[in-house]
Short mmCIF file of C-alpha atoms in Angstrom, two decimals:
data_model
loop_
_atom_site.label_atom_id
_atom_site.label_comp_id
_atom_site.label_asym_id
_atom_site.label_seq_id
_atom_site.Cartn_x
_atom_site.Cartn_y
_atom_site.Cartn_z
CA MET A 19 0.24 0.07 -0.15
CA LYS A 20 3.21 2.60 0.85
CA LYS A 21 4.03 1.36 -2.63
CA LEU A 22 0.89 2.02 -4.54
CA SER A 23 1.24 5.64 -2.45
CA LEU A 24 4.32 6.56 -3.26
CA ALA A 25 3.98 5.90 -6.94
CA LEU A 26 0.34 7.54 -7.04
CA PHE A 27 1.62 10.99 -5.21
CA GLY A 28 5.24 10.57 -7.94
CA LEU A 29 2.65 10.36 -11.01
CA LEU A 30 1.00 13.21 -9.49
CA MET A 31 3.89 15.66 -8.81
CA ILE A 32 4.98 14.42 -13.09
CA ALA A 33 1.28 15.89 -13.94
CA SER A 34 1.84 18.71 -11.59
CA CYS A 35 5.56 19.66 -13.37
CA SER A 36 3.72 18.66 -16.94
CA LYS A 37 1.07 20.93 -16.41
CA GLU A 38 3.07 23.63 -14.72
CA HIS A 39 5.10 23.71 -17.45
CA SER A 40 2.50 24.06 -20.17
CA LYS A 41 2.45 27.79 -19.02
CA GLU A 42 6.49 28.98 -19.34
CA TYR A 43 5.80 28.65 -23.58
CA VAL A 44 3.46 28.29 -26.41
CA SER A 45 3.11 25.36 -28.49
CA LEU A 46 2.75 26.38 -32.29
CA SER A 47 1.65 23.92 -35.33
CA GLY A 48 -0.07 23.76 -38.42
CA LYS A 49 0.11 23.23 -42.31
CA LEU A 50 -0.23 26.10 -44.70
CA GLU A 51 -0.62 24.29 -48.75
CA ASN A 52 0.79 25.85 -51.06
CA ASN A 53 3.54 26.82 -49.54
CA LYS A 54 6.68 28.07 -51.38
CA ASP A 55 8.41 29.48 -48.56
CA SER A 56 10.94 27.67 -45.65
CA ILE A 57 10.42 29.95 -42.51
CA ILE A 58 8.17 31.47 -40.65
CA SER A 59 8.79 34.30 -38.41
CA ILE A 60 7.17 35.48 -35.07
CA SER A 61 8.05 39.19 -34.61
CA GLY A 62 6.87 41.79 -32.05
CA ARG A 63 7.59 45.05 -31.52
CA LYS A 64 11.49 44.76 -31.87
CA GLY A 65 11.65 42.84 -34.28
CA VAL A 66 11.51 38.85 -35.24
CA PHE A 67 12.39 36.92 -31.97
CA LYS A 68 11.61 33.44 -33.79
CA THR A 69 11.86 31.34 -36.25
CA ILE A 70 10.29 28.34 -36.73
CA ALA A 71 11.08 25.81 -39.86
CA ILE A 72 8.37 24.94 -42.48
CA ASN A 73 8.91 21.20 -43.86
CA LYS A 74 8.27 20.34 -46.96
CA ASP A 75 4.96 19.49 -46.93
CA GLY A 76 3.84 22.81 -45.93
CA SER A 77 3.26 21.04 -41.74
CA PHE A 78 5.75 23.46 -38.61
CA LYS A 79 5.59 22.73 -35.61
CA ASP A 80 7.80 24.11 -31.92
CA THR A 81 7.71 26.30 -29.37
CA LEU A 82 8.37 29.64 -28.39
CA LYS A 83 8.49 32.21 -25.29
CA VAL A 84 6.83 34.71 -25.72
CA PRO A 85 8.46 37.87 -23.48
CA LYS A 86 5.13 39.60 -22.88
CA VAL A 87 1.14 38.72 -23.68
CA ASP A 88 0.30 40.68 -26.79
CA ILE A 89 -0.49 40.81 -30.72
CA TYR A 90 3.00 39.57 -32.34
CA THR A 91 2.73 38.98 -36.68
CA PHE A 92 2.74 35.51 -37.87
CA GLN A 93 4.67 36.22 -41.46
CA THR A 94 6.46 33.83 -43.89
CA SER A 95 7.88 36.95 -45.69
CA ARG A 96 6.74 40.89 -45.88
CA GLU A 97 3.82 40.43 -48.28
CA LYS A 98 2.61 37.55 -45.76
CA ARG A 99 1.31 38.16 -42.71
CA ALA A 100 -1.27 37.76 -40.63
CA PRO A 101 -1.67 38.88 -37.04
CA LEU A 102 -1.32 36.53 -33.85
CA TYR A 103 -2.18 37.06 -30.77
CA LEU A 104 0.26 34.71 -28.04
CA LYS A 105 0.61 34.36 -24.12
CA ASN A 106 2.91 31.58 -22.79
CA GLY A 107 0.92 28.47 -21.86
CA PHE A 108 -1.22 28.64 -25.45
CA ASP A 109 -1.45 25.63 -27.86
CA ILE A 110 -2.51 27.12 -30.74
CA THR A 111 -2.95 25.47 -34.41
CA ILE A 112 -2.86 27.37 -37.72
CA LYS A 113 -4.36 26.24 -40.88
CA GLY A 114 -4.63 27.83 -44.46
CA ASP A 115 -3.45 28.91 -47.77
CA ALA A 116 -0.31 30.19 -48.32
CA GLU A 117 -1.12 31.95 -51.87
CA LYS A 118 -4.32 33.23 -49.37
CA PHE A 119 -2.38 34.13 -46.05
CA MET A 120 -4.38 34.92 -43.38
CA THR A 121 -7.88 35.38 -45.14
CA SER A 122 -7.77 31.47 -45.56
CA PHE A 123 -6.13 30.99 -41.78
CA GLU A 124 -8.38 28.45 -39.31
CA TYR A 125 -7.38 28.79 -35.88
CA SER A 126 -8.28 26.67 -33.39
CA GLY A 127 -6.40 25.12 -29.82
CA SER A 128 -5.84 26.50 -26.45
CA GLY A 129 -5.86 30.25 -26.40
CA SER A 130 -6.97 30.67 -30.24
CA ASN A 131 -10.22 32.10 -30.07
CA ASN A 132 -8.18 35.44 -29.27
CA THR A 133 -7.02 35.74 -33.06
CA ASN A 134 -9.98 34.68 -34.32
CA PHE A 135 -11.33 37.61 -32.41
CA ILE A 136 -8.96 40.16 -33.66
CA VAL A 137 -9.88 38.94 -37.36
CA ALA A 138 -12.93 39.04 -36.98
CA GLN A 139 -12.57 42.91 -35.34
CA SER A 140 -10.50 43.15 -38.49
CA LYS A 141 -13.05 43.26 -41.46
CA ILE A 142 -15.64 44.70 -40.48
CA LEU A 143 -13.72 48.91 -40.81
CA GLY A 144 -12.88 48.45 -44.48
CA ASN A 145 -11.25 51.75 -45.70
CA PRO A 146 -11.36 55.16 -43.28
CA ALA A 147 -10.78 57.62 -46.33
CA ASP A 148 -14.63 56.54 -46.82
CA ILE A 149 -15.74 56.97 -43.64
CA LEU A 150 -14.35 60.25 -43.41
CA ALA A 151 -15.30 61.62 -46.94
CA LEU A 152 -19.63 60.84 -46.21
CA GLU A 153 -21.23 64.58 -45.43
CA GLU A 154 -21.82 65.12 -40.97
CA GLU A 155 -25.17 62.69 -40.95
CA ALA A 156 -23.98 59.63 -42.71
CA PHE A 157 -20.93 60.01 -40.82
CA ALA A 158 -22.31 59.89 -37.61
CA ALA A 159 -24.66 57.26 -38.43
CA LYS A 160 -21.67 54.90 -39.92
CA MET A 161 -20.16 55.74 -36.20
CA SER A 162 -23.04 54.80 -34.68
CA LEU A 163 -22.80 51.35 -36.25
CA LEU A 164 -19.67 50.88 -36.04
CA LYS A 165 -19.86 51.22 -32.39
CA LYS A 166 -22.77 48.54 -32.08
CA GLU A 167 -20.76 46.14 -34.23
CA TYR A 168 -17.30 46.55 -32.44
CA ASP A 169 -19.62 46.76 -29.23
CA SER A 170 -21.21 43.34 -30.61
CA ILE A 171 -17.86 41.13 -31.70
CA LEU A 172 -16.21 41.70 -28.90
CA PHE A 173 -18.89 40.45 -26.36
CA SER A 174 -20.15 37.43 -29.21
CA TYR A 175 -16.46 35.56 -28.04
CA LYS A 176 -16.01 33.73 -25.09
CA SER A 177 -12.81 33.40 -22.74
CA LEU A 178 -11.09 36.30 -24.22
CA ASP A 179 -8.18 36.58 -22.33
CA SER A 180 -8.88 39.42 -20.14
CA SER A 181 -5.47 41.70 -21.05
CA LEU A 182 -7.19 41.60 -24.95
CA VAL A 183 -10.15 42.45 -23.91
CA ASP A 184 -9.07 45.92 -21.81
CA MET A 185 -6.64 46.65 -24.96
CA ALA A 186 -9.22 46.10 -27.44
CA THR A 187 -11.64 48.47 -25.38
CA LYS A 188 -9.18 51.47 -25.21
CA GLN A 189 -8.43 50.71 -29.01
CA ASN A 190 -11.30 50.94 -30.44
CA GLU A 191 -12.39 53.91 -28.28
CA GLN A 192 -9.12 56.14 -29.24
CA MET A 193 -10.23 54.84 -32.91
CA PHE A 194 -13.60 56.54 -32.46
CA ALA A 195 -11.58 59.43 -31.64
CA TYR A 196 -9.28 59.77 -34.02
CA PHE A 197 -12.28 59.24 -36.43
CA HIS A 198 -14.55 61.97 -34.52
CA LYS A 199 -11.14 64.31 -33.91
CA THR A 200 -9.23 64.13 -37.96
CA TYR A 201 -13.80 64.89 -39.17
CA GLU A 202 -13.18 68.58 -37.74
CA ASN A 203 -9.73 68.34 -39.15
CA ASN A 204 -10.57 67.96 -42.24
CA LYS A 205 -13.45 70.12 -42.36
CA LYS A 206 -10.37 72.27 -41.57
CA MET A 207 -7.87 71.16 -44.54
CA GLY A 208 -10.64 70.18 -46.86
CA LYS A 209 -9.72 70.88 -50.45
CA GLY A 210 -8.49 74.29 -51.37
CA LYS A 211 -7.11 74.90 -47.95
CA PRO A 212 -3.57 75.00 -47.75
CA SER A 213 -1.19 71.80 -47.14
CA PRO A 214 0.63 71.37 -44.25
CA LYS A 215 4.67 71.38 -45.21
CA PHE A 216 6.92 69.17 -45.09
CA GLU A 217 11.34 70.13 -45.01
CA GLY A 218 14.45 69.11 -45.00
CA TYR A 219 13.17 64.74 -45.65
CA VAL A 220 16.02 62.75 -46.97
CA ASP A 221 15.20 61.85 -51.14
CA ILE A 222 17.14 58.60 -51.62
CA LYS A 223 18.31 59.62 -55.07
CA GLY A 224 20.70 62.48 -52.39
CA GLY A 225 20.20 65.82 -50.78
CA LYS A 226 16.82 66.51 -49.64
CA LYS A 227 13.30 67.67 -50.60
CA SER A 228 10.55 69.79 -49.10
CA LEU A 229 6.45 70.14 -50.07
CA ASP A 230 7.84 73.03 -52.55
CA SER A 231 9.99 71.55 -54.33
CA PHE A 232 7.29 70.50 -56.11
CA LYS A 233 5.90 73.45 -56.38
CA GLY A 234 3.67 73.76 -59.91
CA LYS A 235 3.03 70.08 -59.98
CA TYR A 236 0.18 68.35 -58.93
CA VAL A 237 1.74 66.14 -55.72
CA TYR A 238 0.34 62.21 -55.11
CA ILE A 239 1.50 61.49 -51.77
CA ASP A 240 1.94 58.60 -50.21
CA VAL A 241 2.43 58.00 -46.60
CA TRP A 242 4.10 53.98 -46.20
CA ALA A 243 6.39 52.23 -44.45
CA THR A 244 8.76 49.33 -44.76
CA TRP A 245 6.68 46.79 -41.90
CA CYS A 246 3.39 47.49 -43.62
CA GLY A 247 1.63 45.48 -45.17
CA PRO A 248 -0.88 46.89 -46.87
CA CYS A 249 1.70 49.64 -47.62
CA ILE A 250 3.24 47.01 -49.21
CA ARG A 251 0.25 45.83 -51.76
CA GLU A 252 -0.23 49.37 -53.31
CA ILE A 253 3.35 49.17 -54.32
CA PRO A 254 3.02 47.79 -57.64
CA SER A 255 -0.49 49.75 -58.32
CA LEU A 256 1.57 52.78 -57.46
CA LYS A 257 3.80 52.15 -59.81
CA ASN A 258 1.23 51.81 -62.63
CA ILE A 259 -0.03 54.68 -62.45
CA GLU A 260 3.30 56.13 -62.19
CA LYS A 261 3.75 54.73 -65.08
CA GLU A 262 0.75 55.94 -67.19
CA TYR A 263 1.07 59.70 -65.71
CA HIS A 264 4.80 59.94 -66.27
CA ASN A 265 4.51 62.66 -68.92
CA LYS A 266 1.70 64.20 -66.82
CA ASN A 267 2.22 67.63 -64.61
CA ILE A 268 2.02 65.03 -61.64
CA GLU A 269 4.89 63.92 -59.03
CA PHE A 270 4.36 60.89 -57.22
CA VAL A 271 6.18 61.42 -53.65
CA SER A 272 6.17 58.07 -51.29
CA ILE A 273 7.20 59.46 -47.90
CA SER A 274 8.77 56.68 -45.55
CA THR A 275 7.36 56.25 -41.64
CA ASP A 276 10.19 54.00 -40.86
CA GLU A 277 11.58 55.05 -37.50
CA SER A 278 13.66 53.61 -34.18
CA ARG A 279 11.72 51.55 -32.32
CA ARG A 280 10.95 49.10 -35.18
CA SER A 281 14.12 49.16 -36.02
CA GLY A 282 16.11 47.94 -32.83
CA GLY A 283 16.56 51.52 -31.35
CA SER A 284 18.40 52.79 -34.31
CA TRP A 285 17.63 55.30 -36.62
CA GLU A 286 20.44 54.35 -38.79
CA ALA A 287 19.23 51.24 -38.98
CA ALA A 288 15.98 52.65 -39.71
CA GLU A 289 17.18 54.66 -42.53
CA LYS A 290 19.34 51.29 -44.19
CA LYS A 291 16.14 49.40 -44.01
CA TRP A 292 14.29 52.12 -46.36
CA ARG A 293 17.24 52.50 -48.83
CA ASP A 294 17.20 48.40 -49.39
CA PHE A 295 13.69 48.03 -49.36
CA VAL A 296 12.77 50.37 -52.27
CA LYS A 297 16.21 48.93 -54.17
CA GLU A 298 14.91 46.15 -53.55
CA LYS A 299 11.10 46.16 -54.86
CA GLN A 300 12.72 49.27 -57.51
CA MET A 301 10.46 51.90 -56.20
CA THR A 302 9.79 54.64 -58.49
CA GLY A 303 8.89 58.29 -58.35
CA VAL A 304 10.50 60.61 -55.68
CA GLN A 305 11.22 58.65 -52.83
CA LEU A 306 11.51 60.29 -49.37
CA TRP A 307 12.23 59.32 -45.80
CA SER A 308 11.09 61.63 -43.10
CA GLY A 309 13.26 60.89 -40.41
CA GLN A 310 13.07 61.62 -36.80
CA ASP A 311 10.67 64.48 -38.13
CA PHE A 312 6.39 63.08 -37.75
CA SER A 313 5.30 66.59 -38.18
CA PHE A 314 3.64 66.12 -41.30
CA GLN A 315 1.78 62.90 -40.45
CA GLN A 316 0.47 64.92 -37.10
CA ALA A 317 -0.54 68.29 -39.41
CA TYR A 318 -2.65 65.59 -41.87
CA GLN A 319 -3.76 63.34 -38.25
CA ILE A 320 -2.02 60.33 -39.81
CA ALA A 321 -2.79 57.90 -37.22
CA GLY A 322 -2.74 54.79 -39.70
CA ILE A 323 -1.22 54.37 -42.98
CA PRO A 324 -1.04 53.73 -46.02
CA ARG A 325 -2.17 56.98 -46.54
CA PHE A 326 -2.81 59.02 -49.65
CA ILE A 327 -3.13 63.01 -50.11
CA LEU A 328 -3.15 65.15 -53.27
CA ILE A 329 -2.01 68.26 -53.66
CA ASP A 330 -2.83 70.86 -56.17
CA PRO A 331 0.37 73.37 -57.79
CA LYS A 332 -0.28 76.25 -55.84
CA GLY A 333 0.53 73.88 -52.79
CA ASN A 334 -3.76 73.57 -51.72
CA ILE A 335 -4.95 70.11 -50.67
CA VAL A 336 -6.98 68.90 -53.31
CA ASP A 337 -7.95 65.51 -51.16
CA ALA A 338 -6.46 64.64 -47.54
CA ASN A 339 -7.73 61.33 -48.05
CA ALA A 340 -6.93 60.76 -51.73
CA PRO A 341 -7.97 57.32 -53.33
CA ARG A 342 -5.47 53.77 -53.10
CA PRO A 343 -3.42 53.55 -56.39
CA SER A 344 -5.10 50.28 -56.49
CA ASP A 345 -8.87 52.31 -55.91
CA PRO A 346 -10.21 52.98 -60.04
CA ARG A 347 -11.58 56.29 -58.33
CA LEU A 348 -7.82 57.31 -57.85
CA LYS A 349 -7.16 57.21 -62.00
CA THR A 350 -11.28 59.15 -62.37
CA LEU A 351 -9.61 61.63 -60.02
CA LEU A 352 -6.36 62.29 -61.89
CA ASN A 353 -8.01 62.48 -65.65
CA SER A 354 -10.55 65.12 -63.75
CA LEU A 355 -7.56 67.10 -63.14
CA LEU A 356 -4.59 66.29 -65.70
#
């Protein structure tokens, strides 16, 4: 009987230790169909901190210890990225099509509901520029509808991590505050109003440029960053637009907002990342880096990128939230002006 008791005690100790150990790391596994990449990178606010090998059949499995509970990025390339909410102790399985990254993903397992919630939230908003372009009554109605949708989806997902609930609640409050503030600001910075200026931005071809450098021409500005997935997806369309309007009275100016926090705390590294990316993607048009000057972004109340702005030859605003290069409305707008 004594030996049996000791054996049972030993088994309980093993079970207890195993359970405790599982809380110390994240287990991540899954399979990517039609995959052509070999590595999965998991990155946080300070960059990549874990890489996972992908097998020939697209399967992967590994463990990692996250430094803090947060939303991380799961990616196989710059263009293929998806959010992933991680907390040590989670056991998450991801399955999907590598050619339909994120949109085809299915998250399951312990803790997966948090990421499912984040993905569901991301599908609600649509294009912020379209919302900000609404008439006042329609804008108020849209804000009311969005609030109901965000509240509904928050309560529909059960067992969400308390940190994520707090984060989502705060972000939603900030988002609605941003919309209301930007909408009011856009009234002051509407069509025909003088555009805020930027000065001394680094030109990849050498020297520095200011908004006044392009006086006498229309200026289509793309505010972007190398880490921004939606920004990157607009690059092919932007190249095509630049090519089509090459001999017209318009300059296409891309302003990178890459900064030190996403480059290990180094501004030099941020600039190098921008230069290398522009070269790698063979980006055309005028390529500028804003460096440590955020005044232009702040003046336009830019809280999300990409952001496109169209300015006339006199330096006045045509559209503070211009259509994206992939939006057919941009060509309609440009054709009406050029």
